Short mmCIF file of C-alpha atoms and ligand atoms in Angstrom, two decimals:
data_model
loop_
_atom_site.label_atom_id
_atom_site.label_comp_id
_atom_site.label_asym_id
_atom_site.label_seq_id
_atom_site.Cartn_x
_atom_site.Cartn_y
_atom_site.Cartn_z
CA MET A 1 93.13 83.71 79.13
CA LYS A 2 95.21 86.27 80.55
CA LYS A 3 98.91 85.51 80.60
CA ARG A 4 100.62 84.14 83.87
CA ASP A 5 103.35 85.99 85.72
CA THR A 6 106.75 84.47 85.35
CA TRP A 7 110.09 84.74 87.13
CA ALA A 8 112.52 87.20 85.67
CA SER A 9 115.55 84.89 86.35
CA ARG A 10 116.99 81.82 87.85
CA LEU A 11 118.39 83.48 90.83
CA GLY A 12 115.28 85.20 91.38
CA ILE A 13 113.16 82.11 92.03
CA ILE A 14 115.90 80.34 93.81
CA MET A 15 115.93 83.54 96.11
CA ALA A 16 112.38 83.51 96.62
CA VAL A 17 112.04 79.84 97.49
CA ALA A 18 114.99 80.27 100.14
CA GLY A 19 113.17 83.08 101.21
CA SER A 20 110.45 81.46 101.90
CA ALA A 21 112.18 78.39 103.47
CA ILE A 22 114.34 80.58 105.53
CA GLY A 23 112.10 81.70 108.39
CA LEU A 24 111.41 82.22 112.02
CA GLY A 25 111.50 78.42 111.85
CA ASN A 26 115.47 78.52 111.22
CA PHE A 27 116.32 81.17 113.78
CA LEU A 28 113.99 80.13 116.65
CA ARG A 29 112.34 76.94 116.01
CA PHE A 30 115.09 74.95 115.26
CA PRO A 31 117.50 75.99 118.31
CA ALA A 32 114.86 75.33 120.67
CA LYS A 33 114.08 71.92 119.29
CA ALA A 34 117.74 70.92 119.02
CA ALA A 35 118.42 71.77 122.28
CA SER A 36 115.28 69.79 124.04
CA ASN A 37 115.76 66.94 121.53
CA GLY A 38 119.14 65.40 122.35
CA GLY A 39 121.34 68.17 121.24
CA GLY A 40 123.82 66.89 118.51
CA ALA A 41 122.07 63.63 118.57
CA PHE A 42 118.88 65.50 117.07
CA MET A 43 121.13 66.24 113.76
CA ILE A 44 120.90 62.23 113.23
CA PRO A 45 116.82 62.21 112.72
CA TYR A 46 117.17 65.69 111.25
CA LEU A 47 119.67 64.45 108.36
CA VAL A 48 117.90 61.38 107.77
CA ALA A 49 114.76 63.82 107.41
CA LEU A 50 116.53 65.94 105.23
CA LEU A 51 117.70 63.26 102.57
CA LEU A 52 114.45 60.99 102.89
CA LEU A 53 111.91 63.47 103.35
CA GLY A 54 112.84 67.06 102.86
CA LEU A 55 115.27 66.88 99.46
CA PRO A 56 112.68 64.49 97.85
CA LEU A 57 109.64 66.70 98.38
CA MET A 58 111.38 69.81 97.21
CA TRP A 59 112.21 67.89 94.07
CA ILE A 60 108.51 66.74 94.03
CA GLU A 61 107.16 70.21 94.60
CA TRP A 62 109.42 71.86 91.67
CA THR A 63 108.57 69.36 89.51
CA LEU A 64 104.74 69.12 89.92
CA GLY A 65 104.48 72.66 90.15
CA ARG A 66 106.11 73.62 86.93
CA TYR A 67 104.33 70.70 85.34
CA GLY A 68 101.07 72.44 86.56
CA GLY A 69 101.92 75.85 85.51
CA GLY A 70 102.14 74.55 81.81
CA PHE A 71 98.44 74.09 82.20
CA GLU A 72 97.75 77.46 83.65
CA HIS A 73 97.42 75.88 87.04
CA GLY A 74 99.27 77.33 89.65
CA THR A 75 97.77 75.40 93.01
CA ALA A 76 97.37 71.93 93.85
CA PRO A 77 93.63 71.28 93.01
CA GLY A 78 94.57 72.27 89.34
CA ILE A 79 97.74 70.66 89.23
CA PHE A 80 96.48 67.17 90.52
CA HIS A 81 93.60 67.58 88.39
CA SER A 82 96.51 67.80 85.55
CA ILE A 83 97.82 64.68 86.80
CA ARG A 84 94.72 62.20 86.20
CA ARG A 85 92.04 64.06 84.35
CA LYS A 86 89.83 61.28 84.45
CA ASN A 87 89.60 60.96 88.07
CA ARG A 88 87.06 63.68 89.25
CA PHE A 89 88.15 63.58 92.99
CA ILE A 90 91.75 64.02 92.94
CA LYS A 91 91.42 67.76 92.67
CA TYR A 92 89.60 68.14 96.17
CA PHE A 93 92.81 66.42 97.79
CA GLY A 94 94.49 69.58 96.69
CA VAL A 95 92.24 71.79 98.50
CA ILE A 96 94.70 71.49 101.54
CA GLY A 97 97.42 72.91 99.59
CA ILE A 98 95.42 76.49 99.54
CA PHE A 99 94.17 75.49 103.16
CA GLY A 100 97.57 74.97 104.92
CA PRO A 101 99.45 78.02 103.75
CA LEU A 102 96.13 80.26 104.47
CA VAL A 103 96.23 78.63 108.08
CA ILE A 104 100.15 79.03 108.63
CA PHE A 105 99.80 82.84 107.47
CA ILE A 106 97.13 83.67 109.82
CA TYR A 107 99.31 83.32 112.83
CA TYR A 108 102.67 83.66 111.26
CA SER A 109 101.98 87.02 110.23
CA TYR A 110 101.12 88.19 113.46
CA ILE A 111 104.24 86.65 114.93
CA GLU A 112 106.08 88.43 112.17
CA SER A 113 104.90 91.63 113.13
CA TRP A 114 106.21 91.26 116.95
CA THR A 115 109.66 91.16 115.21
CA LEU A 116 108.95 94.31 113.53
CA ALA A 117 107.85 96.01 116.77
CA TYR A 118 110.61 94.43 118.75
CA SER A 119 113.38 95.84 116.14
CA ILE A 120 111.79 99.49 116.67
CA PHE A 121 111.64 98.94 120.29
CA SER A 122 115.12 97.93 120.29
CA LEU A 123 116.50 100.72 118.00
CA PHE A 124 114.71 103.14 120.38
CA GLY A 125 116.07 101.63 123.39
CA LYS A 126 112.64 100.73 124.69
CA LEU A 127 114.13 97.68 126.23
CA SER A 128 117.46 98.66 127.46
CA PRO A 129 116.33 99.60 130.98
CA ILE A 130 115.08 95.82 131.43
CA SER A 131 117.94 93.45 133.21
CA ASP A 132 115.68 90.39 134.28
CA GLN A 133 113.65 87.56 132.81
CA GLN A 134 110.74 88.27 134.58
CA THR A 135 110.71 91.71 133.59
CA MET A 136 110.87 91.29 130.01
CA GLN A 137 108.76 88.40 130.24
CA SER A 138 105.83 90.86 131.62
CA PHE A 139 107.00 93.35 128.67
CA LEU A 140 106.19 90.66 126.16
CA ARG A 141 103.04 89.68 127.83
CA GLY A 142 101.83 93.20 128.08
CA TYR A 143 102.66 93.67 124.42
CA GLN A 144 100.77 90.63 123.52
CA GLY A 145 97.77 91.69 125.40
CA VAL A 146 97.99 88.91 127.72
CA GLU A 147 98.09 90.89 130.89
CA ALA A 148 97.62 94.61 131.47
CA ASN A 149 100.78 95.96 133.12
CA GLY A 150 103.10 99.03 133.12
CA PHE A 151 104.46 98.42 130.14
CA PHE A 152 101.29 98.65 127.81
CA SER A 153 97.70 99.06 129.04
CA SER A 154 96.06 97.73 126.10
CA ILE A 155 96.92 95.82 122.78
CA LEU A 156 96.65 98.58 120.59
CA PRO A 157 100.45 98.90 119.95
CA ALA A 158 100.48 95.22 119.06
CA TYR A 159 97.29 95.62 116.85
CA ALA A 160 98.94 98.51 114.82
CA PHE A 161 102.31 96.72 114.23
CA PHE A 162 100.13 93.76 112.81
CA LEU A 163 98.34 96.50 110.57
CA VAL A 164 101.45 97.44 108.95
CA THR A 165 103.13 94.04 108.57
CA PHE A 166 99.89 92.92 106.75
CA PHE A 167 99.97 95.90 104.31
CA ILE A 168 103.63 95.28 103.49
CA ASN A 169 102.57 91.85 102.85
CA MET A 170 99.74 92.66 100.92
CA GLY A 171 101.58 95.33 99.05
CA VAL A 172 104.23 92.94 98.08
CA ILE A 173 102.13 90.50 96.38
CA TYR A 174 99.81 93.18 94.80
CA HIS A 175 102.84 93.61 92.76
CA GLY A 176 102.93 90.21 91.50
CA ILE A 177 105.67 87.62 91.31
CA ARG A 178 108.58 89.44 89.31
CA GLY A 179 107.46 92.78 90.47
CA GLY A 180 106.96 92.09 94.25
CA ILE A 181 108.02 88.73 95.41
CA GLU A 182 111.13 88.46 93.45
CA ARG A 183 112.47 91.82 93.60
CA ILE A 184 112.02 91.72 97.61
CA CYS A 185 113.79 88.70 97.98
CA ARG A 186 116.63 89.21 95.89
CA ILE A 187 117.61 91.95 98.65
CA ALA A 188 116.07 90.71 101.80
CA VAL A 189 117.74 87.31 101.57
CA PRO A 190 121.35 88.43 101.09
CA VAL A 191 120.74 91.38 103.77
CA LEU A 192 119.30 88.65 106.18
CA PHE A 193 122.39 86.57 105.67
CA ILE A 194 124.58 89.54 106.50
CA CYS A 195 122.88 90.37 109.62
CA ALA A 196 123.01 86.61 110.51
CA VAL A 197 126.59 86.68 109.88
CA ILE A 198 127.24 89.91 111.79
CA LEU A 199 125.43 88.29 114.83
CA LEU A 200 127.41 85.01 114.60
CA LEU A 201 130.71 86.76 114.48
CA ARG A 202 129.63 88.85 117.77
CA VAL A 203 128.48 85.47 119.65
CA LEU A 204 131.83 83.74 118.53
CA SER A 205 133.68 86.81 120.33
CA LEU A 206 131.64 86.54 123.82
CA GLY A 207 134.54 84.56 125.17
CA THR A 208 133.55 84.27 128.88
CA PRO A 209 131.51 87.39 130.17
CA ASP A 210 130.74 86.19 133.59
CA PRO A 211 134.34 85.68 135.33
CA GLN A 212 132.33 84.16 138.36
CA GLN A 213 131.23 81.35 135.83
CA PRO A 214 134.38 80.13 134.02
CA SER A 215 132.78 77.15 132.70
CA TRP A 216 129.98 79.49 130.87
CA ASN A 217 131.92 80.29 128.03
CA ILE A 218 131.46 80.27 124.34
CA THR A 219 133.01 76.61 123.49
CA ASN A 220 130.76 75.13 126.17
CA GLY A 221 128.02 77.12 124.63
CA PHE A 222 128.54 75.25 121.20
CA GLY A 223 129.07 72.07 123.32
CA PHE A 224 125.73 72.57 125.05
CA LEU A 225 124.12 72.54 121.64
CA TRP A 226 125.92 70.16 119.79
CA ASN A 227 127.26 67.54 122.50
CA PRO A 228 125.00 64.25 121.43
CA ASP A 229 122.96 62.75 123.85
CA PHE A 230 122.48 59.30 121.75
CA ASN A 231 119.94 58.29 124.37
CA ALA A 232 117.51 60.60 122.93
CA LEU A 233 116.97 58.69 119.90
CA LYS A 234 115.62 55.91 121.51
CA SER A 235 112.32 57.95 121.84
CA GLY A 236 109.70 58.12 118.98
CA LYS A 237 109.34 61.76 119.48
CA ILE A 238 112.58 62.85 118.53
CA TRP A 239 111.82 61.37 114.96
CA ILE A 240 108.55 62.99 114.76
CA GLU A 241 110.06 66.48 115.71
CA ALA A 242 112.72 66.20 113.37
CA ALA A 243 110.63 65.33 110.36
CA GLY A 244 107.98 68.20 111.63
CA GLN A 245 111.12 70.58 111.62
CA MET A 246 112.08 69.59 108.31
CA PHE A 247 108.93 69.98 106.45
CA PHE A 248 108.37 73.46 108.33
CA THR A 249 111.78 74.64 107.65
CA LEU A 250 111.73 73.86 103.86
CA SER A 251 108.43 75.16 103.27
CA VAL A 252 107.76 71.84 101.70
CA GLY A 253 104.37 69.55 101.92
CA ILE A 254 102.07 72.25 102.11
CA GLY A 255 101.83 73.43 98.47
CA VAL A 256 103.91 76.87 98.83
CA ILE A 257 106.82 75.89 96.58
CA LEU A 258 104.25 74.04 94.21
CA THR A 259 102.72 77.50 93.49
CA TYR A 260 106.30 79.30 92.92
CA ALA A 261 107.29 76.63 90.68
CA SER A 262 104.21 77.02 88.74
CA TYR A 263 105.77 80.36 87.38
CA LEU A 264 108.54 78.65 85.64
CA SER A 265 108.76 77.86 82.18
CA LYS A 266 108.80 74.25 80.73
CA GLY A 267 112.34 73.90 80.05
CA ASP A 268 113.53 75.47 83.25
CA ASP A 269 115.79 73.39 85.38
CA VAL A 270 114.35 72.29 88.59
CA THR A 271 116.79 69.75 90.28
CA LEU A 272 119.79 71.90 90.75
CA SER A 273 117.68 74.82 91.51
CA GLY A 274 115.52 73.04 94.36
CA LEU A 275 118.91 71.57 95.78
CA SER A 276 120.26 75.20 95.88
CA ALA A 277 117.42 76.54 97.59
CA THR A 278 117.36 73.77 100.16
CA SER A 279 121.22 73.94 100.67
CA LEU A 280 120.82 77.77 101.48
CA ASN A 281 118.17 76.90 103.88
CA GLU A 282 120.39 74.38 105.48
CA VAL A 283 123.60 76.50 105.94
CA ALA A 284 120.99 79.48 107.37
CA GLU A 285 119.29 76.86 109.67
CA VAL A 286 122.17 74.82 111.21
CA ILE A 287 125.29 76.99 110.64
CA LEU A 288 123.76 80.45 111.42
CA GLY A 289 120.54 79.64 113.22
CA GLY A 290 122.28 76.89 115.54
CA SER A 291 125.19 79.28 116.42
CA ILE A 292 123.38 82.37 117.50
CA ILE A 293 120.59 81.93 120.22
CA ILE A 294 121.68 78.91 122.41
CA PRO A 295 125.51 79.68 122.75
CA ALA A 296 124.78 83.07 123.61
CA ALA A 297 122.10 82.31 125.95
CA PHE A 298 124.53 79.60 127.33
CA VAL A 299 127.39 81.93 128.16
CA PHE A 300 124.81 84.52 129.91
CA PHE A 301 122.64 82.35 132.00
CA GLY A 302 124.30 78.75 132.13
CA PRO A 303 123.14 75.37 131.17
CA ASP A 304 120.12 74.94 133.72
CA THR A 305 118.56 78.28 133.21
CA ILE A 306 118.31 77.78 129.43
CA ARG A 307 116.74 74.27 129.75
CA SER A 308 114.10 75.54 131.59
CA ILE A 309 113.86 78.57 129.23
CA ALA A 310 113.93 76.55 126.24
CA ALA A 311 111.05 73.99 127.41
CA SER A 312 108.86 77.19 128.37
CA GLY A 313 108.01 78.39 124.82
CA THR A 314 109.62 78.89 121.18
CA PHE A 315 109.38 82.45 121.66
CA ASN A 316 111.11 82.85 125.12
CA LEU A 317 114.11 82.50 123.77
CA GLY A 318 113.82 84.94 120.88
CA PHE A 319 111.71 87.75 122.67
CA VAL A 320 112.98 87.66 126.08
CA THR A 321 116.34 85.93 126.46
CA MET A 322 118.13 87.65 123.41
CA PRO A 323 117.00 91.17 124.41
CA LEU A 324 118.46 90.64 127.84
CA ILE A 325 121.59 89.28 126.28
CA MET A 326 121.84 92.35 123.99
CA ASN A 327 121.51 94.45 127.17
CA ARG A 328 124.57 93.19 128.62
CA LEU A 329 126.45 94.15 125.25
CA PRO A 330 127.80 97.40 124.43
CA VAL A 331 125.85 99.19 121.45
CA SER A 332 123.11 97.15 122.77
CA GLN A 333 120.43 98.80 120.93
CA LEU A 334 122.10 98.32 117.52
CA PHE A 335 122.70 94.32 118.09
CA GLY A 336 119.04 94.09 119.34
CA PHE A 337 117.93 96.06 116.20
CA ILE A 338 119.89 93.67 113.92
CA TRP A 339 118.48 90.43 115.78
CA PHE A 340 114.88 91.55 115.40
CA PHE A 341 115.16 92.95 111.76
CA LEU A 342 116.95 89.84 110.68
CA LEU A 343 113.80 87.96 112.07
CA PHE A 344 111.59 90.25 110.22
CA LEU A 345 112.96 89.84 107.01
CA ALA A 346 113.06 86.13 107.46
CA GLY A 347 109.42 86.38 108.24
CA ILE A 348 108.33 88.58 105.52
CA THR A 349 110.09 86.57 102.87
CA SER A 350 108.25 83.44 104.31
CA SER A 351 104.77 85.26 104.83
CA ILE A 352 104.30 86.09 101.12
CA SER A 353 104.92 82.83 99.91
CA LEU A 354 102.10 81.58 102.38
CA ALA A 355 99.91 84.39 100.86
CA GLN A 356 100.46 83.32 97.12
CA PRO A 357 98.59 79.94 96.89
CA ALA A 358 95.35 81.31 97.81
CA VAL A 359 96.00 84.62 95.39
CA ALA A 360 97.19 82.16 92.75
CA PHE A 361 94.04 79.92 92.99
CA ILE A 362 91.63 82.79 92.67
CA GLU A 363 93.84 84.31 89.80
CA ASP A 364 93.87 80.73 87.69
CA GLU A 365 90.60 79.26 88.47
CA PHE A 366 88.48 82.24 88.56
CA ASN A 367 90.21 83.87 86.03
CA ILE A 368 90.43 87.23 88.07
CA GLY A 369 93.04 89.72 87.79
CA ARG A 370 95.96 89.61 90.31
CA LYS A 371 95.15 92.82 91.97
CA LYS A 372 91.32 92.09 92.53
CA ALA A 373 92.65 88.81 93.48
CA VAL A 374 94.88 90.24 96.16
CA TRP A 375 92.03 92.32 97.46
CA ILE A 376 89.74 89.26 98.00
CA PHE A 377 92.53 87.52 99.70
CA GLY A 378 93.36 90.51 101.83
CA ILE A 379 89.57 90.84 103.08
CA VAL A 380 89.49 87.12 103.87
CA ALA A 381 92.86 86.76 105.66
CA PHE A 382 92.49 90.02 107.32
CA ILE A 383 89.15 89.17 108.92
CA LEU A 384 90.91 85.62 110.11
CA CYS A 385 94.03 87.36 111.61
CA HIS A 386 92.19 88.91 114.07
CA PHE A 387 91.42 85.06 115.93
CA PRO A 388 95.23 85.04 116.68
CA VAL A 389 95.58 88.44 117.60
CA PHE A 390 92.52 88.84 120.00
CA MET A 391 93.05 85.09 121.42
CA LEU A 392 96.49 84.31 121.87
CA LYS A 393 96.23 83.55 125.37
CA HIS A 394 93.62 80.97 124.60
CA GLY A 395 96.02 78.93 122.62
CA VAL A 396 94.37 79.81 119.42
CA VAL A 397 98.15 80.26 117.96
CA ASP A 398 99.09 76.68 119.22
CA GLU A 399 95.84 75.05 117.59
CA LEU A 400 96.66 76.75 114.35
CA ASP A 401 100.15 75.77 114.33
CA PHE A 402 99.09 72.31 115.19
CA TRP A 403 96.67 71.86 112.25
CA GLY A 404 98.24 74.06 109.75
CA GLY A 405 102.28 73.94 110.49
CA THR A 406 101.99 70.23 111.58
CA PHE A 407 98.93 67.72 110.91
CA PHE A 408 98.21 69.05 107.35
CA LEU A 409 101.74 69.50 106.62
CA VAL A 410 102.55 65.68 107.06
CA LEU A 411 99.17 64.80 105.22
CA PHE A 412 99.44 66.75 102.32
CA ALA A 413 102.91 65.63 101.97
CA THR A 414 101.71 62.05 101.92
CA ILE A 415 99.39 62.70 99.20
CA GLU A 416 101.95 64.60 96.95
CA VAL A 417 104.64 61.63 97.28
CA ILE A 418 101.86 59.00 96.39
CA LEU A 419 100.54 61.17 93.55
CA PHE A 420 103.87 61.71 92.03
CA ALA A 421 105.29 58.30 92.45
CA TRP A 422 102.07 56.07 92.00
CA VAL A 423 99.55 57.84 89.93
CA PHE A 424 101.53 60.23 87.93
CA GLY A 425 104.13 57.02 87.81
CA ILE A 426 107.74 57.22 89.00
CA GLY A 427 108.96 56.77 85.32
CA ASN A 428 106.78 59.72 84.13
CA ALA A 429 107.69 61.72 87.10
CA TRP A 430 111.58 61.05 86.57
CA ASP A 431 111.57 62.03 83.28
CA GLU A 432 109.67 65.42 84.16
CA MET A 433 111.98 66.09 86.68
CA HIS A 434 114.99 65.80 84.30
CA ARG A 435 113.34 67.74 81.92
CA GLY A 436 116.16 70.79 81.21
CA ALA A 437 117.75 69.62 84.21
CA ASP A 438 121.20 70.63 85.12
CA LEU A 439 121.73 68.21 87.67
CA ARG A 440 121.14 64.46 87.32
CA VAL A 441 119.62 63.10 90.78
CA PRO A 442 121.36 60.05 91.94
CA LYS A 443 119.28 56.81 90.98
CA ILE A 444 119.01 55.90 94.20
CA TYR A 445 116.14 58.64 94.82
CA LYS A 446 113.85 57.16 92.07
CA PHE A 447 113.82 54.22 94.92
CA ILE A 448 113.53 56.54 97.70
CA ILE A 449 110.54 58.44 96.42
CA LYS A 450 108.74 55.56 95.11
CA TYR A 451 109.25 53.40 98.60
CA VAL A 452 111.02 55.06 101.28
CA THR A 453 109.43 58.45 101.68
CA PRO A 454 105.94 57.47 101.43
CA LEU A 455 106.53 54.37 103.87
CA PHE A 456 108.28 56.92 106.07
CA LEU A 457 105.41 59.58 106.29
CA LEU A 458 102.64 56.81 106.43
CA THR A 459 104.59 55.31 109.46
CA VAL A 460 104.68 58.64 111.07
CA ILE A 461 100.82 59.34 110.62
CA THR A 462 100.07 55.62 111.89
CA VAL A 463 102.23 56.16 114.76
CA TRP A 464 100.95 59.34 115.62
CA MET A 465 97.34 58.60 115.06
CA TRP A 466 97.82 55.40 117.49
CA GLN A 467 99.37 57.65 120.22
CA GLU A 468 97.67 61.07 120.12
CA TRP A 469 94.52 61.18 117.91
CA LEU A 470 92.13 60.46 120.84
CA SER A 471 93.51 62.97 123.09
CA VAL A 472 93.60 65.70 120.61
CA ILE A 473 90.29 65.23 119.22
CA VAL A 474 88.91 65.36 122.99
CA MET A 475 90.89 68.55 123.83
CA LYS A 476 92.67 66.51 126.84
CA ASN A 477 95.65 68.78 127.13
CA VAL A 478 93.63 71.83 126.66
CA SER A 479 92.45 73.83 129.78
CA ALA A 480 88.75 74.06 130.65
CA VAL A 481 88.79 78.05 130.22
CA ASP A 482 90.49 77.50 126.60
CA ARG A 483 88.27 74.78 125.28
CA PRO A 484 85.39 77.07 123.59
CA TYR A 485 88.49 78.80 121.84
CA VAL A 486 90.11 76.00 120.69
CA LEU A 487 86.75 74.61 119.58
CA GLY A 488 85.60 77.52 117.88
CA THR A 489 89.06 77.60 115.97
CA ARG A 490 88.62 74.07 114.69
CA ILE A 491 84.95 75.21 113.74
CA VAL A 492 86.60 78.02 111.76
CA LEU A 493 88.90 75.79 110.12
CA ILE A 494 86.50 73.23 109.08
CA SER A 495 84.32 76.01 107.63
CA ILE A 496 87.41 77.37 105.58
CA LEU A 497 88.12 73.96 104.14
CA ALA A 498 84.52 73.48 103.28
CA ALA A 499 84.48 76.86 101.61
CA LEU A 500 87.53 75.68 99.34
CA ALA A 501 86.17 72.62 98.41
CA ILE A 502 82.96 74.48 97.35
CA ALA A 503 85.18 77.18 95.42
CA VAL A 504 86.79 74.05 93.71
CA LYS A 505 83.56 72.83 92.55
CA ILE A 506 82.24 75.81 91.17
CA ALA A 507 85.56 76.73 89.47
CA TRP A 508 85.37 73.42 87.41
CA ARG A 509 81.92 73.69 86.82
CA ARG A 510 82.32 77.14 85.26
CA ARG A 511 85.22 75.84 83.09
CA GLU A 512 82.78 72.97 81.93
CA LYS A 513 80.20 75.37 81.22
CA GLY A 514 82.81 77.68 79.59
CA GLY A 515 83.03 74.37 76.73
CA ASP A 516 86.93 73.99 77.86
CA VAL A 517 86.65 70.33 77.23
CA ASN A 518 90.00 69.59 77.62
CA GLU A 519 90.53 70.92 80.93
CA ALA A 520 87.05 69.75 82.34
N1 PFF B 601 110.00 77.93 106.34
C1 PFF B 601 109.42 78.86 107.16
C2 PFF B 601 110.02 79.12 108.49
O1 PFF B 601 111.15 78.22 108.38
O2 PFF B 601 109.85 79.88 109.12
C3 PFF B 601 108.08 78.73 107.55
C4 PFF B 601 107.18 78.18 106.49
C5 PFF B 601 106.93 79.10 105.20
C6 PFF B 601 106.55 77.01 106.63
C7 PFF B 601 106.09 78.52 104.35
C8 PFF B 601 105.76 76.77 105.66
C9 PFF B 601 105.32 77.62 104.20
F1 PFF B 601 104.63 76.86 103.27
#
């Protein structure tokens, strides 16, 4: 058996987990969600979700990951199997912990490549001549290959940037945990914080840029985002959106942190480290993410326009409104570059974490070397990435985001918490969590993890099934033109799930044949 990679330092893994957590979700998804869900009132369900779902799952994944790593398992099938060896089926639940990250990776890395492209476009002034929403929107649509126009005649430039981004990602994981992931996160995370602080200061100094509109000032800009509309709390949607955002932003509930934590050693702390990574993410999300895009858009466009932009899609605020704002500032090319480069750094430190579970699975369960495992993953992921690249306009990205980034995330989180608190047993689990711990978690969390988190999650799933299941299955909200594409995506997803389940079966059969009785 070859030796598994490890983290070089404690700071290294905290930076890597923070890097995974801090991503496009913090700077694009969070502000849009808050603005369209009651403003400051959104923070109530958001905080509840942080304390009752996010933080417990962060600790659960760090603990289970480290535990599984002790048995040379870095992904959910092996980790779940280690919890209850007698049960032959438990490992199949773990398939979602490889499937989910892979599905998110497929579209996330493509969107990440736009940020690289736009940072170059900004730097070289390609966006500078554009001064209105419509034209900036056509630029984006042209780039995405959604429409052919004067800016782009084909999707080729987008494809080229996708290739570059994809190869950078593969290059990082090719160098392993400490040589690749840890090295890049230790630099990229601080740099992205610096970029975000520069932008934050710039936004704070905006004042009232349009003298015709004295109420469009920066104070009101913050008020627009943060003034609470408590009425919004009555709708069930805001609670589900807050829970979904919490999982997505912390990268928990999908298997990624499990894999990172599996490279820890038995006596390494998980409680304080997990809390530190969570705190870094929350600072980046609420303080930095919440202070850039919305207040800036407010002072230039006012409340009505911003509402319609926020509602029209997550990407419009980031890729259409932000460059327009930059164009009205001095040294626009530099600030535009900082914005998109910040997004790129945030994106890449997240996408490498999405790639690692599949790579770890191949390495650990098939005893294949890292470099070969990266090649296998690379070829499969590369083929799959073509779906979002070429079928964006047919709703493929939304479909992948729904299954990978929402549905399976909540489902897998539920499975994890039940296994942790009820199958592993909360007593065992609590001891395991506090092995080598530098922070004693308040006792109340024993109760929360055992009862509150699972009940909360089961309620969310049940309510959602009740209200939406049928319309999702019959594709009620999908246009007739897009249906074949959405259906095709679903068939591909089911095939991936099946292939992974078969891979798990083969891996375990080989192990049994190999006479590793302990493991079988
Ligand atoms: N947390 C990342 C973000 O906020 O953009 C996205 C993400 C990364 C989600 C890794 C899930 C994951 F496993």
